[in-house]
XYZ file of C-alpha atoms in Angstrom:
708
model
C 0.000 0.000 0.000
C 1.668 3.291 -1.034
C 1.942 6.104 1.455
C -0.353 9.115 1.436
C 2.411 11.314 0.095
C 3.033 9.103 -2.873
C -0.681 9.125 -3.666
C -0.758 12.897 -3.548
C -3.682 12.892 -1.128
C -2.329 15.145 1.594
C -5.164 16.726 3.658
C -5.981 20.430 3.617
C -6.918 22.698 6.544
C -10.591 23.687 6.386
C -10.919 25.361 9.785
C -8.597 26.443 12.571
C -9.214 28.304 15.821
C -8.065 28.259 19.475
C -5.807 25.215 19.200
C -8.344 23.224 17.192
C -7.576 22.260 13.618
C -9.893 20.511 11.163
C -8.426 18.842 8.090
C -10.169 17.232 5.127
C -8.853 14.918 2.459
C -9.718 11.805 0.462
C -7.066 10.037 2.508
C -9.406 9.925 5.530
C -12.124 8.138 3.547
C -9.800 5.367 2.388
C -11.447 2.132 3.620
C -8.007 0.586 4.200
C -6.863 3.381 6.531
C -6.380 2.190 10.109
C -8.198 4.792 12.211
C -6.773 3.650 15.556
C -3.224 3.819 14.223
C -3.603 7.329 12.772
C -5.338 8.735 15.856
C -2.747 7.206 18.194
C 0.102 8.489 16.014
C -1.247 12.060 16.081
C -1.990 11.911 19.830
C 1.587 10.816 20.469
C 2.941 14.052 18.934
C 4.182 16.539 21.561
C 1.486 19.081 22.345
C -1.474 17.191 20.858
C -4.388 16.766 23.276
C -6.932 14.877 21.175
C -7.375 13.492 17.655
C -10.597 12.172 16.085
C -10.963 10.810 12.575
C -14.321 10.801 10.774
C -14.171 8.668 7.626
C -17.717 9.530 6.577
C -16.883 13.246 6.435
C -13.320 12.524 5.221
C -11.872 14.734 7.925
C -9.709 14.694 11.055
C -10.039 17.070 14.008
C -7.092 17.609 16.347
C -6.817 19.744 19.496
C -3.396 20.947 20.609
C -1.854 23.329 23.136
C -1.087 26.021 20.554
C 2.678 26.015 20.971
C 4.794 26.827 17.903
C 5.550 23.836 15.736
C 2.670 21.585 16.864
C 0.437 22.483 13.918
C 3.269 21.890 11.463
C 4.088 18.539 13.096
C 0.463 17.394 12.635
C 0.451 18.411 8.960
C 3.829 16.775 8.344
C 2.725 13.504 9.954
C -0.493 13.354 7.927
C 1.251 14.388 4.725
C 3.443 11.297 4.716
C 1.737 8.444 6.546
C 3.796 5.234 6.777
C 2.682 2.054 5.054
C 1.741 0.626 8.455
C -1.153 3.115 8.630
C -2.992 1.139 5.952
C -4.555 -2.289 6.282
C -5.085 -3.768 2.809
C -8.411 -5.564 2.397
C -9.928 -4.093 5.549
C -13.169 -2.197 4.913
C -13.726 0.589 7.391
C -16.800 2.400 6.040
C -18.516 3.987 9.027
C -22.182 3.188 9.512
C -24.071 6.033 11.148
C -27.006 5.582 13.496
C -28.975 8.081 11.406
C -28.646 5.834 8.356
C -30.004 2.834 10.258
C -32.919 4.930 11.525
C -33.741 6.219 8.024
C -33.687 2.722 6.586
C -35.923 1.490 9.376
C -38.500 4.231 8.694
C -38.392 3.385 5.005
C -39.075 -0.283 5.800
C -42.040 0.641 8.001
C -43.540 2.847 5.310
C -42.854 0.568 2.345
C -46.296 -1.075 2.406
C -48.129 2.238 2.589
C -46.484 3.657 -0.505
C -47.704 2.833 -4.019
C -46.128 -0.488 -4.908
C -43.925 0.764 -7.777
C -42.588 3.626 -5.614
C -42.112 1.407 -2.554
C -40.306 -1.181 -4.661
C -38.021 1.421 -6.241
C -37.091 2.938 -2.864
C -36.498 -0.517 -1.367
C -34.185 -1.519 -4.229
C -32.296 1.766 -3.904
C -31.920 1.329 -0.131
C -30.665 -2.232 -0.597
C -28.341 -1.377 -3.498
C -25.235 -0.835 -1.278
C -25.765 -4.214 0.419
C -26.205 -6.009 -2.924
C -23.238 -4.191 -4.498
C -21.084 -4.995 -1.474
C -22.011 -8.654 -1.736
C -21.138 -8.785 -5.452
C -17.817 -7.031 -4.861
C -16.985 -9.437 -2.040
C -17.912 -12.465 -4.141
C -15.697 -11.319 -7.006
C -12.710 -10.201 -4.942
C -12.754 -12.356 -1.817
C -15.085 -15.276 -2.432
C -17.943 -16.495 -0.258
C -18.033 -14.261 2.810
C -20.708 -12.876 5.126
C -21.460 -9.956 2.790
C -22.538 -12.448 0.095
C -25.089 -14.010 2.469
C -26.515 -10.585 3.316
C -26.809 -9.629 -0.341
C -28.427 -12.957 -1.236
C -31.014 -12.690 1.573
C -31.996 -9.121 0.731
C -32.108 -9.828 -3.019
C -34.356 -12.851 -2.506
C -36.805 -10.828 -0.417
C -36.897 -8.029 -2.971
C -37.514 -10.503 -5.798
C -40.406 -11.964 -3.771
C -41.794 -8.449 -3.409
C -41.445 -8.504 0.391
C -40.163 -4.929 0.521
C -40.940 -4.405 4.187
C -38.860 -7.402 5.336
C -36.048 -6.514 2.931
C -35.942 -2.921 4.197
C -36.054 -4.039 7.824
C -33.126 -6.416 7.299
C -31.113 -3.687 5.546
C -31.827 -1.411 8.534
C -30.805 -4.158 10.971
C -27.580 -4.731 9.045
C -26.770 -1.009 9.262
C -27.633 -0.924 12.977
C -25.557 -4.023 13.649
C -22.539 -2.599 11.844
C -22.929 0.684 13.718
C -23.018 -1.044 17.120
C -20.106 -3.336 16.226
C -17.986 -0.418 15.029
C -18.905 1.597 18.101
C -17.783 -1.272 20.349
C -14.515 -1.571 18.458
C -13.878 2.181 18.550
C -14.584 2.386 22.282
C -12.140 -0.428 22.978
C -9.502 1.377 20.890
C -10.288 4.632 22.712
C -9.676 2.895 26.046
C -6.184 1.968 24.901
C -5.482 5.399 23.464
C -6.497 7.030 26.742
C -3.375 5.506 28.275
C -1.279 7.629 25.888
C -2.011 10.879 27.688
C 1.296 11.337 29.482
C 1.334 15.101 29.122
C 3.676 17.479 27.344
C 3.181 20.666 29.310
C 6.000 22.788 30.699
C 7.687 21.299 33.753
C 9.910 22.601 36.555
C 13.547 21.491 36.378
C 16.333 22.155 38.852
C 19.368 23.835 37.254
C 22.325 24.982 39.366
C 20.196 25.075 42.497
C 17.376 27.083 40.901
C 14.038 25.984 39.468
C 13.295 26.863 35.853
C 10.353 26.057 33.561
C 10.927 24.270 30.266
C 8.939 22.110 27.818
C 8.795 18.469 28.828
C 9.960 17.573 25.310
C 13.401 19.009 26.153
C 13.969 16.838 29.230
C 17.034 14.602 29.256
C 18.009 11.566 31.302
C 19.534 12.717 34.584
C 17.513 15.946 34.836
C 16.000 16.734 38.233
C 12.269 17.338 37.721
C 10.412 19.189 40.496
C 6.733 18.255 41.000
C 4.247 19.860 43.366
C 0.485 19.533 43.979
C -1.455 19.150 40.735
C 1.623 18.452 38.597
C 1.577 15.446 36.293
C 4.739 13.326 36.308
C 6.067 13.089 32.749
C 9.213 11.003 33.364
C 10.082 7.625 34.811
C 12.615 8.077 37.573
C 13.621 7.963 41.236
C 12.671 10.377 44.014
C 15.793 12.202 45.247
C 14.146 14.668 47.658
C 10.856 15.227 49.434
C 7.664 13.309 50.082
C 4.361 13.271 48.237
C 1.097 11.459 47.734
C 0.476 10.418 44.132
C -2.788 9.752 42.344
C -1.987 6.768 40.118
C -5.556 5.902 39.125
C -4.814 6.525 35.446
C -2.059 3.910 35.616
C -2.993 1.246 38.134
C -6.696 1.809 38.767
C -6.024 2.477 42.461
C -8.347 5.207 43.714
C -6.417 5.808 46.947
C -3.239 7.952 46.849
C 0.174 6.303 47.081
C 2.873 7.785 49.338
C 6.391 8.116 47.893
C 9.644 9.305 49.441
C 13.361 9.421 48.705
C 14.519 6.283 46.927
C 11.101 5.302 45.558
C 10.597 4.868 41.839
C 7.803 6.744 40.054
C 6.456 6.434 36.528
C 4.909 8.837 34.061
C 1.180 9.406 34.148
C 0.778 9.821 37.916
C -0.328 13.173 39.411
C 0.994 14.732 42.621
C -1.957 15.076 44.972
C -0.118 16.472 47.988
C 3.498 17.280 48.885
C 6.516 18.068 46.747
C 9.234 15.834 45.304
C 12.280 15.976 43.080
C 12.713 13.168 40.563
C 15.897 12.169 38.761
C 14.740 11.272 35.241
C 15.664 7.749 34.106
C 13.329 7.568 31.065
C 12.009 10.588 29.157
C 9.803 11.326 26.163
C 8.769 8.368 24.056
C 10.780 6.025 26.297
C 8.579 6.599 29.353
C 6.341 3.769 30.434
C 3.029 5.254 29.315
C 4.292 6.732 26.040
C 5.246 3.238 24.903
C 1.581 2.214 24.848
C 1.241 3.692 21.349
C 3.359 0.955 19.827
C 1.358 -1.668 21.726
C -1.862 -0.425 20.088
C -0.290 -1.139 16.718
C 0.774 -4.583 17.915
C -2.713 -5.385 19.188
C -4.306 -4.401 15.873
C -1.859 -6.133 13.560
C -0.859 -9.371 15.218
C -3.621 -11.841 15.920
C -3.486 -14.556 18.549
C -4.165 -18.152 17.579
C -7.749 -18.084 18.968
C -8.464 -15.020 16.802
C -7.078 -16.732 13.708
C -9.018 -19.932 14.387
C -12.269 -18.020 14.896
C -11.789 -16.042 11.680
C -10.976 -19.181 9.675
C -14.014 -21.002 11.038
C -16.294 -18.036 10.277
C -15.123 -18.037 6.660
C -15.609 -21.805 6.361
C -19.147 -21.644 7.743
C -20.331 -19.079 5.189
C -20.584 -21.618 2.326
C -22.336 -23.991 4.759
C -25.045 -21.370 5.428
C -25.417 -20.694 1.702
C -25.550 -24.424 0.942
C -28.173 -25.052 3.639
C -30.344 -22.253 2.271
C -29.977 -23.559 -1.280
C -30.767 -27.117 -0.175
C -33.911 -25.960 1.632
C -35.061 -24.083 -1.444
C -34.581 -27.141 -3.673
C -36.246 -29.542 -1.224
C -39.167 -27.421 -0.065
C -39.452 -24.635 -2.597
C -39.993 -22.348 0.415
C -38.160 -19.100 -0.316
C -39.102 -17.725 3.096
C -37.231 -20.502 4.932
C -34.190 -20.196 2.684
C -34.000 -16.432 3.202
C -34.405 -16.864 6.972
C -31.340 -19.131 6.996
C -29.352 -16.627 4.898
C -29.925 -13.874 7.474
C -27.933 -15.852 10.064
C -24.141 -15.803 9.837
C -21.309 -16.704 12.172
C -18.783 -14.135 11.002
C -19.642 -11.057 13.051
C -19.476 -12.573 16.526
C -16.616 -14.951 15.724
C -14.397 -12.331 14.078
C -15.074 -9.347 16.345
C -15.313 -10.812 19.853
C -11.656 -11.832 20.147
C -10.130 -8.481 18.984
C -12.531 -6.660 21.298
C -11.447 -8.891 24.189
C -7.776 -8.243 23.351
C -8.118 -4.477 23.489
C -10.161 -4.377 26.696
C -7.819 -6.863 28.405
C -4.781 -4.786 27.385
C -6.468 -1.656 28.700
C -7.371 -3.340 31.993
C -3.809 -4.616 32.389
C -2.408 -1.168 31.609
C -4.638 0.367 34.269
C -3.210 -2.135 36.731
C 0.409 -1.301 36.020
C 1.121 -3.969 33.387
C 1.895 -3.360 29.717
C 1.074 -6.413 27.599
C 2.338 -6.188 24.030
C -0.639 -7.479 22.104
C -2.799 -10.506 21.482
C -0.003 -13.042 21.108
C 1.454 -12.140 24.498
C -1.979 -12.395 26.129
C -2.674 -15.770 24.589
C 0.766 -17.174 25.485
C 0.537 -15.825 29.050
C -2.785 -17.603 29.527
C -1.122 -20.939 28.631
C 1.973 -20.516 30.835
C 2.474 -23.456 33.200
C 6.051 -22.700 34.313
C 7.471 -19.394 35.579
C 11.220 -18.877 35.870
C 12.555 -15.949 37.918
C 15.975 -14.374 37.846
C 16.556 -13.826 41.575
C 18.083 -10.363 41.866
C 15.627 -7.557 41.235
C 12.632 -9.867 40.838
C 12.136 -12.252 43.760
C 14.380 -9.895 45.744
C 14.490 -6.102 45.601
C 17.912 -6.044 43.973
C 18.824 -3.307 46.469
C 21.788 -4.979 48.135
C 23.369 -3.826 51.384
C 26.917 -4.538 52.525
C 26.716 -6.434 55.830
C 30.290 -7.682 56.412
C 33.734 -6.537 55.218
C 36.316 -9.165 56.198
C 40.021 -8.592 55.299
C 42.172 -11.748 55.185
C 45.679 -10.595 54.314
C 46.742 -7.515 56.274
C 44.431 -4.833 54.884
C 42.005 -2.979 57.135
C 38.287 -3.291 56.490
C 38.230 0.322 55.230
C 41.091 -0.292 52.792
C 39.474 -3.451 51.472
C 36.113 -1.720 50.963
C 37.735 1.313 49.287
C 39.698 -0.945 46.926
C 36.572 -2.862 45.913
C 34.520 0.329 45.535
C 37.169 1.860 43.275
C 36.968 -1.113 40.929
C 33.151 -1.257 41.011
C 32.437 2.484 40.768
C 31.562 2.547 37.077
C 29.901 -0.873 36.955
C 26.102 -0.441 36.798
C 25.129 -3.591 38.705
C 23.348 -4.026 42.068
C 26.477 -5.514 43.673
C 28.690 -2.694 42.430
C 26.230 -0.005 43.495
C 25.963 -1.504 46.992
C 29.751 -1.567 47.481
C 30.204 1.998 46.221
C 27.305 3.208 48.405
C 28.841 1.573 51.509
C 32.244 3.170 50.828
C 30.721 6.621 50.365
C 28.737 6.333 53.590
C 32.004 5.762 55.419
C 33.695 8.639 53.579
C 36.426 6.385 52.194
C 38.721 7.789 49.478
C 38.853 5.589 46.390
C 42.147 4.746 44.677
C 42.863 5.848 41.111
C 42.268 2.980 38.699
C 43.136 2.238 35.091
C 42.282 -0.439 32.500
C 38.942 -1.343 34.028
C 37.330 -4.382 32.369
C 33.847 -5.656 33.176
C 33.125 -9.357 32.742
C 29.329 -9.681 32.661
C 27.966 -11.792 35.550
C 31.507 -12.541 36.762
C 33.256 -9.457 38.071
C 35.639 -6.557 37.461
C 39.340 -6.414 36.630
C 41.228 -3.141 37.177
C 44.754 -1.819 37.798
C 45.862 0.265 40.804
C 49.427 1.583 40.540
C 50.213 -1.104 37.931
C 48.918 -3.821 40.239
C 45.905 -5.865 39.173
C 42.766 -5.892 41.325
C 40.033 -8.511 40.879
C 36.560 -8.150 42.370
C 33.842 -10.708 41.703
C 32.470 -14.181 42.249
C 34.297 -17.280 43.474
C 34.052 -18.692 39.968
C 35.717 -15.581 38.518
C 38.635 -15.396 40.953
C 39.271 -19.088 41.617
C 38.455 -20.760 38.304
C 38.972 -18.035 35.699
C 41.900 -16.184 37.325
C 43.504 -18.938 39.422
C 43.358 -17.095 42.777
C 43.524 -19.426 45.798
C 40.329 -18.761 47.805
C 40.513 -21.824 50.051
C 41.410 -19.803 53.162
C 37.942 -18.197 53.121
C 35.906 -21.387 52.675
C 34.712 -21.748 56.276
C 33.937 -18.055 56.693
C 32.041 -17.855 53.385
C 30.048 -21.016 54.158
C 28.864 -19.435 57.409
C 27.905 -16.184 55.659
C 26.036 -18.030 52.910
C 24.052 -20.015 55.457
C 22.740 -16.631 56.588
C 21.451 -15.972 53.058
C 24.258 -13.559 52.162
C 26.085 -13.240 48.843
C 29.883 -13.098 48.775
C 32.104 -10.756 46.804
C 35.762 -11.823 46.616
C 38.501 -9.195 46.403
C 41.885 -10.217 44.992
C 45.085 -8.220 44.631
C 48.081 -9.413 42.626
C 46.800 -12.992 42.394
C 46.084 -13.498 46.084
C 42.883 -13.126 48.083
C 42.711 -9.894 50.109
C 39.312 -10.481 51.678
C 35.594 -10.914 51.157
C 32.586 -8.628 51.320
C 29.174 -10.032 52.265
C 25.949 -8.528 50.945
C 22.333 -9.265 51.620
C 19.361 -8.662 49.392
C 15.847 -8.208 50.773
C 13.182 -10.682 49.743
C 10.141 -8.929 48.309
C 7.415 -9.066 50.985
C 4.783 -10.095 48.426
C 6.923 -12.873 46.864
C 5.393 -15.766 48.800
C 1.799 -14.628 48.232
C 2.385 -14.054 44.519
C 3.985 -17.487 44.085
C 1.019 -19.063 45.857
C -1.345 -17.060 43.650
C 0.424 -18.198 40.492
C 0.130 -21.784 41.678
C -3.602 -21.296 42.266
C -3.890 -19.723 38.790
C -2.636 -22.920 37.147
C 1.155 -22.513 37.076
C 2.628 -25.928 37.842
C 6.375 -25.191 38.077
C 8.111 -22.257 39.809
C 11.874 -21.906 39.433
C 14.425 -19.304 40.571
C 17.792 -18.878 38.830
C 20.762 -17.147 40.434
C 24.482 -16.712 40.067
C 24.828 -17.009 43.856
C 26.590 -19.854 45.642
C 24.645 -23.006 46.514
C 24.248 -22.175 50.210
C 22.839 -18.674 49.519
C 20.400 -20.155 47.013
C 19.318 -22.838 49.445
C 18.661 -20.177 52.095
C 16.285 -18.517 49.605
C 14.565 -21.859 48.974
C 13.960 -22.227 52.720
C 12.317 -18.788 52.796
C 10.073 -19.614 49.828
C 8.703 -23.146 50.180
C 6.364 -22.492 47.216
C 9.328 -22.903 44.842
C 9.872 -26.180 42.994
C 13.555 -25.544 42.316
C 16.368 -23.048 42.785
C 19.328 -23.254 40.382
C 22.582 -21.624 41.462
C 26.013 -20.507 40.232
C 24.642 -19.784 36.763
C 26.110 -17.739 33.952
C 23.899 -15.574 31.666
C 23.906 -18.153 28.884
C 22.776 -20.817 31.371
C 19.451 -19.020 31.972
C 18.341 -19.288 28.351
C 19.442 -22.937 28.287
C 17.316 -23.744 31.345
C 14.297 -22.045 29.751
C 14.852 -24.115 26.598
C 15.191 -27.248 28.738
C 11.781 -26.627 30.317
C 10.263 -25.994 26.893
C 11.709 -29.276 25.633
C 9.767 -30.969 28.436
C 6.554 -29.459 27.065
C 6.303 -26.494 29.402
C 5.010 -23.076 28.304
C 7.513 -20.834 30.056
C 7.403 -17.250 31.310
C 10.762 -15.756 32.306
C 10.872 -12.795 34.720
C 14.024 -10.670 34.715
C 15.377 -7.138 34.508
C 18.995 -7.071 33.372
C 20.865 -6.928 30.071
C 22.124 -10.438 30.747
C 18.476 -11.610 31.004
C 17.701 -10.654 27.400
C 18.576 -14.088 25.906
C 16.259 -15.841 28.379
C 13.505 -13.242 27.840
C 13.626 -13.884 24.100
C 13.856 -17.687 24.475
C 10.839 -17.905 26.804
C 7.300 -18.134 25.469
C 6.588 -14.961 27.461
C 9.282 -12.561 28.659
C 8.354 -10.387 31.668
C 10.499 -7.371 32.573
C 10.528 -5.568 35.916
C 9.996 -1.762 35.858
C 13.617 -0.826 36.526
C 14.823 -3.217 33.836
C 17.477 -2.308 31.298
C 16.239 -0.930 27.966
C 17.327 -4.090 26.145
C 15.354 -6.229 28.595
C 12.259 -4.017 28.252
C 12.376 -4.284 24.476
C 12.921 -8.055 24.548
C 10.014 -8.694 26.936
C 6.396 -9.188 25.868
C 5.130 -7.998 29.277
C 6.500 -4.982 31.189
C 5.557 -4.391 34.832
C 5.228 -0.692 35.706
C 5.051 -1.062 39.485
C 8.030 -2.229 41.506
C 6.429 -5.380 42.882
C 5.311 -8.806 41.685
C 1.563 -8.276 42.076
C 1.433 -7.108 38.466
C 2.684 -10.508 37.312
C -0.162 -12.262 39.112
C -2.717 -9.755 37.797
C -1.398 -10.222 34.253
C -1.708 -13.983 34.518
C -5.269 -13.741 35.866
C -6.327 -11.235 33.207
C -4.756 -13.370 30.454
C -6.579 -16.454 31.722
C -9.837 -14.496 31.785
C -9.174 -13.274 28.233
C -8.694 -16.846 27.049
C -11.855 -17.961 28.849
C -13.826 -15.052 27.400
C -12.680 -15.851 23.863
C -13.691 -19.481 24.383
C -17.077 -18.509 25.811
C -17.689 -16.088 22.944
C -16.720 -18.768 20.435
C -19.113 -21.384 21.792
C -21.879 -18.829 22.332
C -21.571 -17.646 18.738
C -21.671 -21.209 17.403
C -24.451 -22.385 19.713
C -26.792 -19.398 19.443
C -26.427 -19.007 15.695
C -26.907 -22.735 15.128
C -30.082 -22.640 17.207
C -31.393 -19.603 15.288
C -30.472 -21.222 11.971
C -32.228 -24.498 12.857
C -35.340 -22.607 13.945
C -35.244 -20.665 10.670
C -34.786 -23.877 8.646
C -37.761 -25.441 10.438
C -39.919 -22.489 9.460
C -40.279 -21.260 13.061
C -38.703 -17.876 12.305
C -39.438 -15.307 9.643
C -36.500 -13.672 7.818
C -36.978 -10.561 9.951
C -37.201 -12.544 13.181
C -34.063 -14.536 12.342
C -32.158 -11.359 11.449
C -33.285 -9.662 14.668
C -32.273 -12.591 16.892
C -28.949 -12.925 15.072
C -28.076 -9.259 15.597
C -29.166 -9.276 19.226
C -27.046 -12.348 19.962
C -24.028 -10.766 18.249
C -24.294 -7.551 20.273
C -24.732 -9.592 23.447
C -21.603 -11.644 22.722
C -19.557 -8.521 21.974
C -20.837 -6.854 25.145
C -19.800 -9.877 27.193
C -16.336 -9.933 25.557
C -15.775 -6.300 26.539
C -17.322 -6.349 30.018
C -15.648 -9.568 31.164
C -12.174 -8.230 30.399
C -12.740 -4.901 32.130
C -13.361 -6.505 35.520
C -10.411 -6.171 37.936
C -8.095 -9.062 38.755
C -9.176 -11.369 41.562
C -6.314 -10.976 44.034
C -3.502 -8.682 45.074
C -3.415 -5.064 46.268
C -4.316 -3.761 42.783
C -7.456 -5.896 42.586
C -9.517 -2.826 43.406
C -12.689 -1.437 41.848
C -12.006 0.859 38.901
C -13.890 4.052 38.245
C -16.502 3.603 35.590
C -15.277 4.171 32.045
C -17.807 5.836 29.815
C-alpha cells in the first residue's frame, strides 16, 4: 500500500481556531486506513491533546496546546503516513445511526407507498448491500457480505419490501453497534497515551526553571508539586508526596512516595513536593510506549483469533448451501432467506479483537503493559514461571553487611579498593559496594584499565597492580586465585542468606565482602497465587553460591527448584530445557544479561527498573516495583482466554439454534435477522465487560472508576 504522500492525497486545513484544527482529504475516507493507528500516532505528537478521525466526512479534528511547531508537526505527519497506517483488504466504512434509523423508517412505510414507488425505494436502499455482496464475491469469495446480499435480493424478488428494508436497517444498525464497540475499545487503549507534554519545573544549578517536557534529558531533576503530572520515569531524590496513580494502576487511593522510591509517568501529585531524577524521558517513558502496543494489538492476531476467523469463513458456504438445499427440497423461499440472514462471522471475528483491546487496557490500568494478542494468549497458557533472583524475587537493592580482610588490609582499605573497581559498573552488587564506601567517607584509589566481565566481576589496575573483584568462579576458576582460606567463613555467611564478593590483589585473596538482598514481601503470596492460577512449576535462577540459594529456597517453600552458580547463557538454556519438556515458560528478569532468556521464553516479563534491552525483549512490562502485576497479568490473560472461548461457543451455539429454527420455518427472515443481531451484540458486550473486571487478588485488585 503506497503512502499518502506518494498518492498525492495530503489533507488540507478547512478550519482552525483556538488550538483546534480541522483537516479534510480523500485520505481519511480510504477504507483501508487504520483509524486507531492514525489517531494514536497524532496523539503521540508533543502538544497534541486529542485526535478524532471521521471517515464519513473525510476529515480529522485535532486539538493541541497552541505552541509553535505543533500544527506543522500534525500536517507533516499526515502528509506522509507510513505504510503501516494502511490495512489492505480491511473495509472501514462507518455506519451512522442516522442511516439505520432512516432505513428502518423506510421499511415501516414501504407497504403504505404505491407499490412501484415502494419497490423502487427498497431496491435503492438495498443497493449498497447487494453491491457490497457482489464485490466481495468477485474479490474475496464467499463471505458474510454475500449471504446478506443474497437474503436481501431474494426478499426483494419476492416483493417482500418491508422485510427486505427491515433487514437492511438491521444490518446497518448491527454494523454501527459493532464499530462503536470496536472504537470504544480502541479509545480505552489510546487514553493511556495521555502522558502530558506541558512545561515542567527542572532544577538547574540550584534554581528551578520552567521548560517544555519535550526538552527533558536523562539525569535531569524534575520538580513536582500539587497538581503536577509526572512526565518522566525516575527515582525520588528529595521530598515526600502522595500520588494519584488511578490513570495507571486503577487504584483510587493515593500512594505515598519518598526518597529512593521509583515513580512512573502518568501519575499526578496530589499532595506534597518531590524531586525526581529522570531515568526515562519522552517516548521512552512507560506510558508513552503504549502507542506501539496499540499497533501490535491491531496487527498481530493470537491463535484463537485466527481460528475463529478461519471457522467463520468456512461456515459461510455452509449457510449458503443449507439455504440452497432448503429451497430445492421445499421450494420455500421464506425458509431459505431466513437461513441466509444468520451468519457466524460477526461474533466470531469481532469478539476476540474486542477482548484483546479491553484486556490490554485493563492490564495497563493495573500497572502492566502487555504487548498485544499473542502475548496475552501465550501468558494464559503458561504453566512454568522462571525468575531471575536479583531484582525480581528480591528487591535487587543490596546492602553490605560484612567486610572481612584476610591478608593484612584494614576493612576500610578493602572496601575502598573494591569500591574503586566497582564504581563505574552499573550492577546491584557494584552499586551496593560503592554506596557503603561513600557512607564511610572512604577515598577511592585511582584505577586504570577497568574491564567488566558480565555476571563474573571486574578487573582493574591500581598503581600497575591488578585488582580482581567478583564471584568465586571468577577469581578461583577463571583467574587462578587461591580462595581456600575463606571457605569456612564464606560457608557461614552463605548459610545466613548472604552473597559473597571476593577481592583479589596481585593474584592473592585480600578479603571478602558479604551482601544481603531483601526478599520482596509479596513474593510468597504471589507465588502461591500463580500456583492457584494454574502454574505448575516455579523456578528461581541465580548466580549465587549453593548455600545462599538454598537459604532462599527455605524462605520460599512455594518454589519447585532453585538453580545456582549460573552464567547468563545458562538461563536461556534452562528455559529451553523446560520448553523441551513441554512447558510453556514465562521468564521474569530485569537485566541486560536476562535478554537471551527473555527472548527464548514463550513470554518474557520485565521488571519496571529493567534495562532498555530487557524491556524491548520482553512481551510484558511491569510498571510497578512489585510482583503483584505478574499475578494480575496472569489472571487477566486467563480471563481473556476464557472469554474468547465462551464467545466462540456462544456464537456457534446461538447461531446454530437460530439457523435451525429458521430452517424449520419457526422464524421469519426478519425474526431470524433480529435474533442474530441481538445475539451478536450480546456476545460482543460480554467480551468487553468480562475483560474490564479487575483481577481477583492482590493489592491492585480494586474497583475501577466507571469508564464511559
